[in-house]
Amino acid sequence: MKHLLKMLDLSAEEITDILNTADQLKYEKKHNIPHPRLAGKTLGMIFQKASTRTRVSFETGMYQLGGYPLFLSSNDLQIGRGEPVQDTARVLSRYLDGIMIRTYEQSEVEALAEYGSIPVINGLTDFAHPCQVLADLMTIREARGQLDGLKMCFIGDGNNMLNSLAVGGLKMGMKVSAACPKGYEPDARVLEFAKGNPNFFLTDKPEEAIAGADVVITDVWSSMGMEAEKEKRQRDFAGYQINSENLKLAAPEAMVLHCLPAHRGEEITEEVFEAHADEIFEEAENRLHAQKAVLVKLLG
Ligand code: CP
Ligand code: NVA
């Protein structure tokens, strides 16, 4: 593994290896065992969109590993004034040991990896959010002891989260069902990957997708960059909410996850969110451990 660009690039063995390392790093952190596996290494973190979890977990994670993180807002970089990503990649490769980038186009992340000579980590694009999905898989495995055979259900927008959850879940032997309104299905590359897999089920009816699910997941109806479509999306997604009624159709004791930030009253009710807050905030914590594992694999 040279980069973390999208879940489609990872094998089941690589995912398992990352999750095992993440569990180990979580154990070391909880027991105050120092783990400076990346002493002297630097990570540049380019942000073209807002972030709470990704920024803080990468920044503190890099510090805990003995390395040094640099927060690089695109407003302050020449990339924000039009310097090509191909040149930025070649320059930053001469200073840094790794780059994390949060941006819009997946092609920009792929170009950074192609032109640079250091590992690149996708910290979210419009297409993918692999760091979040590694943390989600870690959280499910931690709670249930396994991934294989469990049913994951996603209700909502066929966005970066569903694109990455579907691929990651299927690779790990999970059953993946998704309910999206017509016109909001996952990306064609994901549908192509899932084509013919009996473990994949796509519908526009939430009650069909959620039936018997062990893990129920949702995300905002309007992702970053879609602000102009917000009102139309609120109309189109009415009915695609996780609430106490449809959660009754899931397996008893089903987990509920949300990558956050959440919009209570839209994709999830306040009641369901608070009833599952322990799982959701464990998921948020696991961003730290899963990303430290990725950093160790790529920069170590
Ligand atoms: N879930 C997630 O990526 O959160 P941030 O946007 O706060 O980084
Ligand atoms: N789908 C959301 C995820 C935020 C972490 C977005 O892209 O804004």
PDB file of N, CA and C in Angstrom, residues 81-168:
ATOM      1  N   ARG A  81      -4.367  29.949  -5.406  1.00  0.00           N
ATOM      2  CA  ARG A  81      -4.253  31.020  -6.405  1.00  0.00           C
ATOM      3  C   ARG A  81      -3.964  30.431  -7.784  1.00  0.00           C
ATOM      4  N   GLY A  82      -4.112  29.106  -7.892  1.00  0.00           N
ATOM      5  CA  GLY A  82      -4.015  28.509  -9.226  1.00  0.00           C
ATOM      6  C   GLY A  82      -2.732  27.757  -9.522  1.00  0.00           C
ATOM      7  N   GLU A  83      -1.810  27.613  -8.559  1.00  0.00           N
ATOM      8  CA  GLU A  83      -0.622  26.797  -8.840  1.00  0.00           C
ATOM      9  C   GLU A  83      -1.082  25.355  -9.071  1.00  0.00           C
ATOM     10  N   PRO A  84      -0.650  24.723 -10.155  1.00  0.00           N
ATOM     11  CA  PRO A  84      -1.160  23.381 -10.470  1.00  0.00           C
ATOM     12  C   PRO A  84      -0.813  22.366  -9.385  1.00  0.00           C
ATOM     13  N   VAL A  85      -1.722  21.401  -9.203  1.00  0.00           N
ATOM     14  CA  VAL A  85      -1.530  20.359  -8.191  1.00  0.00           C
ATOM     15  C   VAL A  85      -0.290  19.519  -8.534  1.00  0.00           C
ATOM     16  N   GLN A  86       0.011  19.385  -9.836  1.00  0.00           N
ATOM     17  CA  GLN A  86       1.180  18.613 -10.252  1.00  0.00           C
ATOM     18  C   GLN A  86       2.475  19.246  -9.717  1.00  0.00           C
ATOM     19  N   ASP A  87       2.527  20.587  -9.704  1.00  0.00           N
ATOM     20  CA  ASP A  87       3.722  21.280  -9.212  1.00  0.00           C
ATOM     21  C   ASP A  87       3.741  21.265  -7.689  1.00  0.00           C
ATOM     22  N   THR A  88       2.569  21.476  -7.092  1.00  0.00           N
ATOM     23  CA  THR A  88       2.475  21.438  -5.625  1.00  0.00           C
ATOM     24  C   THR A  88       2.963  20.077  -5.123  1.00  0.00           C
ATOM     25  N   ALA A  89       2.569  19.011  -5.814  1.00  0.00           N
ATOM     26  CA  ALA A  89       2.954  17.651  -5.413  1.00  0.00           C
ATOM     27  C   ALA A  89       4.471  17.496  -5.438  1.00  0.00           C
ATOM     28  N   ARG A  90       5.107  17.986  -6.505  1.00  0.00           N
ATOM     29  CA  ARG A  90       6.552  17.784  -6.621  1.00  0.00           C
ATOM     30  C   ARG A  90       7.326  18.635  -5.626  1.00  0.00           C
ATOM     31  N   VAL A  91       6.798  19.816  -5.298  1.00  0.00           N
ATOM     32  CA  VAL A  91       7.465  20.668  -4.301  1.00  0.00           C
ATOM     33  C   VAL A  91       7.318  20.060  -2.905  1.00  0.00           C
ATOM     34  N   LEU A  92       6.079  19.746  -2.536  1.00  0.00           N
ATOM     35  CA  LEU A  92       5.839  19.252  -1.164  1.00  0.00           C
ATOM     36  C   LEU A  92       6.565  17.927  -0.917  1.00  0.00           C
ATOM     37  N   SER A  93       6.739  17.128  -1.979  1.00  0.00           N
ATOM     38  CA  SER A  93       7.453  15.847  -1.832  1.00  0.00           C
ATOM     39  C   SER A  93       8.899  16.046  -1.397  1.00  0.00           C
ATOM     40  N   ARG A  94       9.452  17.238  -1.643  1.00  0.00           N
ATOM     41  CA  ARG A  94      10.838  17.490  -1.259  1.00  0.00           C
ATOM     42  C   ARG A  94      10.975  17.981   0.187  1.00  0.00           C
ATOM     43  N   TYR A  95       9.830  18.302   0.830  1.00  0.00           N
ATOM     44  CA  TYR A  95       9.895  18.780   2.210  1.00  0.00           C
ATOM     45  C   TYR A  95       9.304  17.789   3.215  1.00  0.00           C
ATOM     46  N   LEU A  96       8.260  17.107   2.776  1.00  0.00           N
ATOM     47  CA  LEU A  96       7.418  16.353   3.711  1.00  0.00           C
ATOM     48  C   LEU A  96       7.627  14.844   3.565  1.00  0.00           C
ATOM     49  N   ASP A  97       7.102  14.085   4.533  1.00  0.00           N
ATOM     50  CA  ASP A  97       7.097  12.611   4.429  1.00  0.00           C
ATOM     51  C   ASP A  97       5.740  12.075   3.997  1.00  0.00           C
ATOM     52  N   GLY A  98       4.702  12.902   4.080  1.00  0.00           N
ATOM     53  CA  GLY A  98       3.368  12.470   3.654  1.00  0.00           C
ATOM     54  C   GLY A  98       2.447  13.660   3.521  1.00  0.00           C
ATOM     55  N   ILE A  99       1.386  13.491   2.732  1.00  0.00           N
ATOM     56  CA  ILE A  99       0.389  14.563   2.543  1.00  0.00           C
ATOM     57  C   ILE A  99      -0.993  13.987   2.792  1.00  0.00           C
ATOM     58  N   MET A 100      -1.777  14.705   3.579  1.00  0.00           N
ATOM     59  CA  MET A 100      -3.209  14.419   3.678  1.00  0.00           C
ATOM     60  C   MET A 100      -3.922  15.571   2.993  1.00  0.00           C
ATOM     61  N   ILE A 101      -4.933  15.251   2.175  1.00  0.00           N
ATOM     62  CA  ILE A 101      -5.657  16.325   1.497  1.00  0.00           C
ATOM     63  C   ILE A 101      -7.162  16.123   1.571  1.00  0.00           C
ATOM     64  N   ARG A 102      -7.881  17.185   1.874  1.00  0.00           N
ATOM     65  CA  ARG A 102      -9.357  17.216   1.813  1.00  0.00           C
ATOM     66  C   ARG A 102      -9.719  18.214   0.724  1.00  0.00           C
ATOM     67  N   THR A 103     -10.412  17.729  -0.297  1.00  0.00           N
ATOM     68  CA  THR A 103     -10.738  18.615  -1.417  1.00  0.00           C
ATOM     69  C   THR A 103     -12.020  18.148  -2.107  1.00  0.00           C
ATOM     70  N   TYR A 104     -12.305  18.686  -3.265  1.00  0.00           N
ATOM     71  CA  TYR A 104     -13.547  18.380  -3.981  1.00  0.00           C
ATOM     72  C   TYR A 104     -13.348  17.191  -4.924  1.00  0.00           C
ATOM     73  N   GLU A 105     -12.489  17.366  -5.905  1.00  0.00           N
ATOM     74  CA  GLU A 105     -12.344  16.383  -6.979  1.00  0.00           C
ATOM     75  C   GLU A 105     -11.433  15.227  -6.564  1.00  0.00           C
ATOM     76  N   GLN A 106     -11.885  14.013  -6.776  1.00  0.00           N
ATOM     77  CA  GLN A 106     -11.036  12.838  -6.544  1.00  0.00           C
ATOM     78  C   GLN A 106      -9.798  12.897  -7.439  1.00  0.00           C
ATOM     79  N   SER A 107      -9.971  13.439  -8.655  1.00  0.00           N
ATOM     80  CA  SER A 107      -8.848  13.486  -9.609  1.00  0.00           C
ATOM     81  C   SER A 107      -7.690  14.323  -9.067  1.00  0.00           C
ATOM     82  N   GLU A 108      -7.986  15.293  -8.220  1.00  0.00           N
ATOM     83  CA  GLU A 108      -6.920  16.126  -7.655  1.00  0.00           C
ATOM     84  C   GLU A 108      -6.058  15.302  -6.692  1.00  0.00           C
ATOM     85  N   VAL A 109      -6.716  14.452  -5.916  1.00  0.00           N
ATOM     86  CA  VAL A 109      -6.001  13.589  -4.971  1.00  0.00           C
ATOM     87  C   VAL A 109      -5.160  12.563  -5.740  1.00  0.00           C
ATOM     88  N   GLU A 110      -5.748  12.033  -6.803  1.00  0.00           N
ATOM     89  CA  GLU A 110      -5.032  11.041  -7.615  1.00  0.00           C
ATOM     90  C   GLU A 110      -3.816  11.704  -8.286  1.00  0.00           C
ATOM     91  N   ALA A 111      -3.978  12.959  -8.726  1.00  0.00           N
ATOM     92  CA  ALA A 111      -2.857  13.673  -9.375  1.00  0.00           C
ATOM     93  C   ALA A 111      -1.742  13.958  -8.378  1.00  0.00           C
ATOM     94  N   LEU A 112      -2.126  14.292  -7.164  1.00  0.00           N
ATOM     95  CA  LEU A 112      -1.130  14.549  -6.119  1.00  0.00           C
ATOM     96  C   LEU A 112      -0.276  13.287  -5.913  1.00  0.00           C
ATOM     97  N   ALA A 113      -0.941  12.140  -5.888  1.00  0.00           N
ATOM     98  CA  ALA A 113      -0.224  10.869  -5.704  1.00  0.00           C
ATOM     99  C   ALA A 113       0.636  10.540  -6.923  1.00  0.00           C
ATOM    100  N   GLU A 114       0.106  10.840  -8.107  1.00  0.00           N
ATOM    101  CA  GLU A 114       0.842  10.497  -9.339  1.00  0.00           C
ATOM    102  C   GLU A 114       2.094  11.352  -9.517  1.00  0.00           C
ATOM    103  N   TYR A 115       1.977  12.632  -9.244  1.00  0.00           N
ATOM    104  CA  TYR A 115       3.110  13.535  -9.502  1.00  0.00           C
ATOM    105  C   TYR A 115       4.068  13.640  -8.326  1.00  0.00           C
ATOM    106  N   GLY A 116       3.570  13.398  -7.103  1.00  0.00           N
ATOM    107  CA  GLY A 116       4.450  13.471  -5.950  1.00  0.00           C
ATOM    108  C   GLY A 116       5.207  12.171  -5.775  1.00  0.00           C
ATOM    109  N   SER A 117       6.107  12.146  -4.802  1.00  0.00           N
ATOM    110  CA  SER A 117       6.861  10.909  -4.549  1.00  0.00           C
ATOM    111  C   SER A 117       6.723  10.475  -3.099  1.00  0.00           C
ATOM    112  N   ILE A 118       5.698  10.977  -2.407  1.00  0.00           N
ATOM    113  CA  ILE A 118       5.443  10.593  -1.013  1.00  0.00           C
ATOM    114  C   ILE A 118       3.996  10.105  -0.889  1.00  0.00           C
ATOM    115  N   PRO A 119       3.686   9.362   0.195  1.00  0.00           N
ATOM    116  CA  PRO A 119       2.314   8.858   0.350  1.00  0.00           C
ATOM    117  C   PRO A 119       1.279   9.979   0.459  1.00  0.00           C
ATOM    118  N   VAL A 120       0.134   9.751  -0.182  1.00  0.00           N
ATOM    119  CA  VAL A 120      -0.983  10.700  -0.138  1.00  0.00           C
ATOM    120  C   VAL A 120      -2.173  10.013   0.524  1.00  0.00           C
ATOM    121  N   ILE A 121      -2.831  10.730   1.428  1.00  0.00           N
ATOM    122  CA  ILE A 121      -4.011  10.220   2.139  1.00  0.00           C
ATOM    123  C   ILE A 121      -5.198  11.107   1.793  1.00  0.00           C
ATOM    124  N   ASN A 122      -6.294  10.475   1.371  1.00  0.00           N
ATOM    125  CA  ASN A 122      -7.519  11.205   1.064  1.00  0.00           C
ATOM    126  C   ASN A 122      -8.277  11.484   2.363  1.00  0.00           C
ATOM    127  N   GLY A 123      -8.346  12.743   2.746  1.00  0.00           N
ATOM    128  CA  GLY A 123      -9.080  13.135   3.953  1.00  0.00           C
ATOM    129  C   GLY A 123     -10.503  13.557   3.652  1.00  0.00           C
ATOM    130  N   LEU A 124     -11.019  13.185   2.519  1.00  0.00           N
ATOM    131  CA  LEU A 124     -12.403  13.388   2.015  1.00  0.00           C
ATOM    132  C   LEU A 124     -12.347  14.116   0.669  1.00  0.00           C
ATOM    133  N   THR A 125     -13.037  13.524  -0.279  1.00  0.00           N
ATOM    134  CA  THR A 125     -13.347  14.191  -1.553  1.00  0.00           C
ATOM    135  C   THR A 125     -14.847  14.033  -1.781  1.00  0.00           C
ATOM    136  N   ASP A 126     -15.346  14.596  -2.862  1.00  0.00           N
ATOM    137  CA  ASP A 126     -16.773  14.406  -3.174  1.00  0.00           C
ATOM    138  C   ASP A 126     -17.059  12.928  -3.440  1.00  0.00           C
ATOM    139  N   PHE A 127     -16.061  12.169  -3.851  1.00  0.00           N
ATOM    140  CA  PHE A 127     -16.243  10.752  -4.182  1.00  0.00           C
ATOM    141  C   PHE A 127     -16.038   9.815  -3.001  1.00  0.00           C
ATOM    142  N   ALA A 128     -15.089  10.113  -2.142  1.00  0.00           N
ATOM    143  CA  ALA A 128     -14.680   9.102  -1.155  1.00  0.00           C
ATOM    144  C   ALA A 128     -14.308   9.706   0.198  1.00  0.00           C
ATOM    145  N   HIS A 129     -14.467   8.881   1.245  1.00  0.00           N
ATOM    146  CA  HIS A 129     -14.015   9.264   2.593  1.00  0.00           C
ATOM    147  C   HIS A 129     -13.437   8.008   3.263  1.00  0.00           C
ATOM    148  N   PRO A 130     -12.311   7.507   2.747  1.00  0.00           N
ATOM    149  CA  PRO A 130     -11.783   6.231   3.244  1.00  0.00           C
ATOM    150  C   PRO A 130     -11.361   6.260   4.711  1.00  0.00           C
ATOM    151  N   CYS A 131     -10.857   7.385   5.208  1.00  0.00           N
ATOM    152  CA  CYS A 131     -10.427   7.448   6.619  1.00  0.00           C
ATOM    153  C   CYS A 131     -11.623   7.218   7.541  1.00  0.00           C
ATOM    154  N   GLN A 132     -12.759   7.818   7.185  1.00  0.00           N
ATOM    155  CA  GLN A 132     -13.961   7.649   8.001  1.00  0.00           C
ATOM    156  C   GLN A 132     -14.424   6.199   7.977  1.00  0.00           C
ATOM    157  N   VAL A 133     -14.368   5.585   6.810  1.00  0.00           N
ATOM    158  CA  VAL A 133     -14.895   4.219   6.698  1.00  0.00           C
ATOM    159  C   VAL A 133     -13.977   3.222   7.412  1.00  0.00           C
ATOM    160  N   LEU A 134     -12.686   3.458   7.425  1.00  0.00           N
ATOM    161  CA  LEU A 134     -11.800   2.586   8.214  1.00  0.00           C
ATOM    162  C   LEU A 134     -12.170   2.692   9.694  1.00  0.00           C
ATOM    163  N   ALA A 135     -12.456   3.914  10.155  1.00  0.00           N
ATOM    164  CA  ALA A 135     -12.877   4.089  11.561  1.00  0.00           C
ATOM    165  C   ALA A 135     -14.226   3.417  11.808  1.00  0.00           C
ATOM    166  N   ASP A 136     -15.123   3.476  10.827  1.00  0.00           N
ATOM    167  CA  ASP A 136     -16.443   2.848  10.991  1.00  0.00           C
ATOM    168  C   ASP A 136     -16.293   1.325  11.077  1.00  0.00           C
ATOM    169  N   LEU A 137     -15.481   0.754  10.201  1.00  0.00           N
ATOM    170  CA  LEU A 137     -15.271  -0.703  10.233  1.00  0.00           C
ATOM    171  C   LEU A 137     -14.623  -1.112  11.551  1.00  0.00           C
ATOM    172  N   MET A 138     -13.689  -0.295  12.015  1.00  0.00           N
ATOM    173  CA  MET A 138     -13.038  -0.567  13.315  1.00  0.00           C
ATOM    174  C   MET A 138     -14.083  -0.570  14.433  1.00  0.00           C
ATOM    175  N   THR A 139     -14.993   0.396  14.387  1.00  0.00           N
ATOM    176  CA  THR A 139     -16.006   0.540  15.444  1.00  0.00           C
ATOM    177  C   THR A 139     -16.965  -0.653  15.445  1.00  0.00           C
ATOM    178  N   ILE A 140     -17.354  -1.091  14.267  1.00  0.00           N
ATOM    179  CA  ILE A 140     -18.280  -2.234  14.171  1.00  0.00           C
ATOM    180  C   ILE A 140     -17.579  -3.508  14.651  1.00  0.00           C
ATOM    181  N   ARG A 141     -16.346  -3.700  14.185  1.00  0.00           N
ATOM    182  CA  ARG A 141     -15.605  -4.916  14.560  1.00  0.00           C
ATOM    183  C   ARG A 141     -15.355  -4.962  16.060  1.00  0.00           C
ATOM    184  N   GLU A 142     -15.053  -3.783  16.629  1.00  0.00           N
ATOM    185  CA  GLU A 142     -14.790  -3.679  18.069  1.00  0.00           C
ATOM    186  C   GLU A 142     -16.046  -4.070  18.872  1.00  0.00           C
ATOM    187  N   ALA A 143     -17.204  -3.600  18.408  1.00  0.00           N
ATOM    188  CA  ALA A 143     -18.450  -3.856  19.148  1.00  0.00           C
ATOM    189  C   ALA A 143     -18.968  -5.267  18.920  1.00  0.00           C
ATOM    190  N   ARG A 144     -18.788  -5.783  17.700  1.00  0.00           N
ATOM    191  CA  ARG A 144     -19.426  -7.056  17.351  1.00  0.00           C
ATOM    192  C   ARG A 144     -18.436  -8.212  17.195  1.00  0.00           C
ATOM    193  N   GLY A 145     -17.140  -7.893  17.253  1.00  0.00           N
ATOM    194  CA  GLY A 145     -16.130  -8.945  17.196  1.00  0.00           C
ATOM    195  C   GLY A 145     -15.822  -9.444  15.801  1.00  0.00           C
ATOM    196  N   GLN A 146     -16.582  -9.004  14.807  1.00  0.00           N
ATOM    197  CA  GLN A 146     -16.362  -9.461  13.427  1.00  0.00           C
ATOM    198  C   GLN A 146     -17.094  -8.520  12.474  1.00  0.00           C
ATOM    199  N   LEU A 147     -16.765  -8.621  11.202  1.00  0.00           N
ATOM    200  CA  LEU A 147     -17.482  -7.863  10.161  1.00  0.00           C
ATOM    201  C   LEU A 147     -18.220  -8.829   9.235  1.00  0.00           C
ATOM    202  N   ASP A 148     -17.539  -9.917   8.932  1.00  0.00           N
ATOM    203  CA  ASP A 148     -18.038 -10.923   7.998  1.00  0.00           C
ATOM    204  C   ASP A 148     -19.462 -11.347   8.358  1.00  0.00           C
ATOM    205  N   GLY A 149     -20.377 -11.262   7.395  1.00  0.00           N
ATOM    206  CA  GLY A 149     -21.739 -11.754   7.602  1.00  0.00           C
ATOM    207  C   GLY A 149     -22.707 -10.752   8.222  1.00  0.00           C
ATOM    208  N   LEU A 150     -22.184  -9.645   8.781  1.00  0.00           N
ATOM    209  CA  LEU A 150     -23.088  -8.640   9.355  1.00  0.00           C
ATOM    210  C   LEU A 150     -23.741  -7.829   8.245  1.00  0.00           C
ATOM    211  N   LYS A 151     -24.941  -7.330   8.511  1.00  0.00           N
ATOM    212  CA  LYS A 151     -25.634  -6.519   7.514  1.00  0.00           C
ATOM    213  C   LYS A 151     -25.542  -5.039   7.868  1.00  0.00           C
ATOM    214  N   MET A 152     -24.972  -4.268   6.934  1.00  0.00           N
ATOM    215  CA  MET A 152     -24.867  -2.814   7.078  1.00  0.00           C
ATOM    216  C   MET A 152     -25.920  -2.175   6.188  1.00  0.00           C
ATOM    217  N   CYS A 153     -26.650  -1.215   6.753  1.00  0.00           N
ATOM    218  CA  CYS A 153     -27.662  -0.500   5.964  1.00  0.00           C
ATOM    219  C   CYS A 153     -27.337   0.982   5.967  1.00  0.00           C
ATOM    220  N   PHE A 154     -27.378   1.620   4.806  1.00  0.00           N
ATOM    221  CA  PHE A 154     -27.187   3.074   4.714  1.00  0.00           C
ATOM    222  C   PHE A 154     -28.454   3.674   4.139  1.00  0.00           C
ATOM    223  N   ILE A 155     -28.966   4.697   4.814  1.00  0.00           N
ATOM    224  CA  ILE A 155     -30.157   5.395   4.309  1.00  0.00           C
ATOM    225  C   ILE A 155     -29.770   6.843   4.022  1.00  0.00           C
ATOM    226  N   GLY A 156     -30.007   7.298   2.787  1.00  0.00           N
ATOM    227  CA  GLY A 156     -29.741   8.716   2.486  1.00  0.00           C
ATOM    228  C   GLY A 156     -29.089   8.923   1.148  1.00  0.00           C
ATOM    229  N   ASP A 157     -28.137   9.852   1.127  1.00  0.00           N
ATOM    230  CA  ASP A 157     -27.512  10.296  -0.118  1.00  0.00           C
ATOM    231  C   ASP A 157     -26.421   9.318  -0.562  1.00  0.00           C
ATOM    232  N   GLY A 158     -26.379   9.004  -1.828  1.00  0.00           N
ATOM    233  CA  GLY A 158     -25.317   8.149  -2.378  1.00  0.00           C
ATOM    234  C   GLY A 158     -24.034   8.948  -2.545  1.00  0.00           C
ATOM    235  N   ASN A 159     -23.522   9.426  -1.427  1.00  0.00           N
ATOM    236  CA  ASN A 159     -22.400  10.384  -1.445  1.00  0.00           C
ATOM    237  C   ASN A 159     -21.070   9.682  -1.141  1.00  0.00           C
ATOM    238  N   ASN A 160     -20.063  10.504  -0.806  1.00  0.00           N
ATOM    239  CA  ASN A 160     -18.731   9.985  -0.469  1.00  0.00           C
ATOM    240  C   ASN A 160     -18.783   8.903   0.623  1.00  0.00           C
ATOM    241  N   MET A 161     -19.685   9.079   1.595  1.00  0.00           N
ATOM    242  CA  MET A 161     -19.759   8.078   2.670  1.00  0.00           C
ATOM    243  C   MET A 161     -20.309   6.753   2.159  1.00  0.00           C
ATOM    244  N   LEU A 162     -21.446   6.795   1.471  1.00  0.00           N
ATOM    245  CA  LEU A 162     -21.995   5.529   0.968  1.00  0.00           C
ATOM    246  C   LEU A 162     -21.041   4.892  -0.044  1.00  0.00           C
ATOM    247  N   ASN A 163     -20.443   5.710  -0.917  1.00  0.00           N
ATOM    248  CA  ASN A 163     -19.486   5.144  -1.880  1.00  0.00           C
ATOM    249  C   ASN A 163     -18.410   4.332  -1.164  1.00  0.00           C
ATOM    250  N   SER A 164     -17.922   4.863  -0.062  1.00  0.00           N
ATOM    251  CA  SER A 164     -16.801   4.213   0.633  1.00  0.00           C
ATOM    252  C   SER A 164     -17.269   3.085   1.548  1.00  0.00           C
ATOM    253  N   LEU A 165     -18.419   3.274   2.194  1.00  0.00           N
ATOM    254  CA  LEU A 165     -18.958   2.216   3.064  1.00  0.00           C
ATOM    255  C   LEU A 165     -19.312   0.973   2.262  1.00  0.00           C
ATOM    256  N   ALA A 166     -19.935   1.188   1.109  1.00  0.00           N
ATOM    257  CA  ALA A 166     -20.372   0.034   0.309  1.00  0.00           C
ATOM    258  C   ALA A 166     -19.161  -0.791  -0.110  1.00  0.00           C
ATOM    259  N   VAL A 167     -18.127  -0.129  -0.588  1.00  0.00           N
ATOM    260  CA  VAL A 167     -16.940  -0.857  -1.052  1.00  0.00           C
ATOM    261  C   VAL A 167     -16.232  -1.522   0.133  1.00  0.00           C
ATOM    262  N   GLY A 168     -16.033  -0.767   1.202  1.00  0.00           N
ATOM    263  CA  GLY A 168     -15.335  -1.310   2.373  1.00  0.00           C
ATOM    264  C   GLY A 168     -16.111  -2.466   2.997  1.00  0.00           C
TER     265      GLY A 168
END
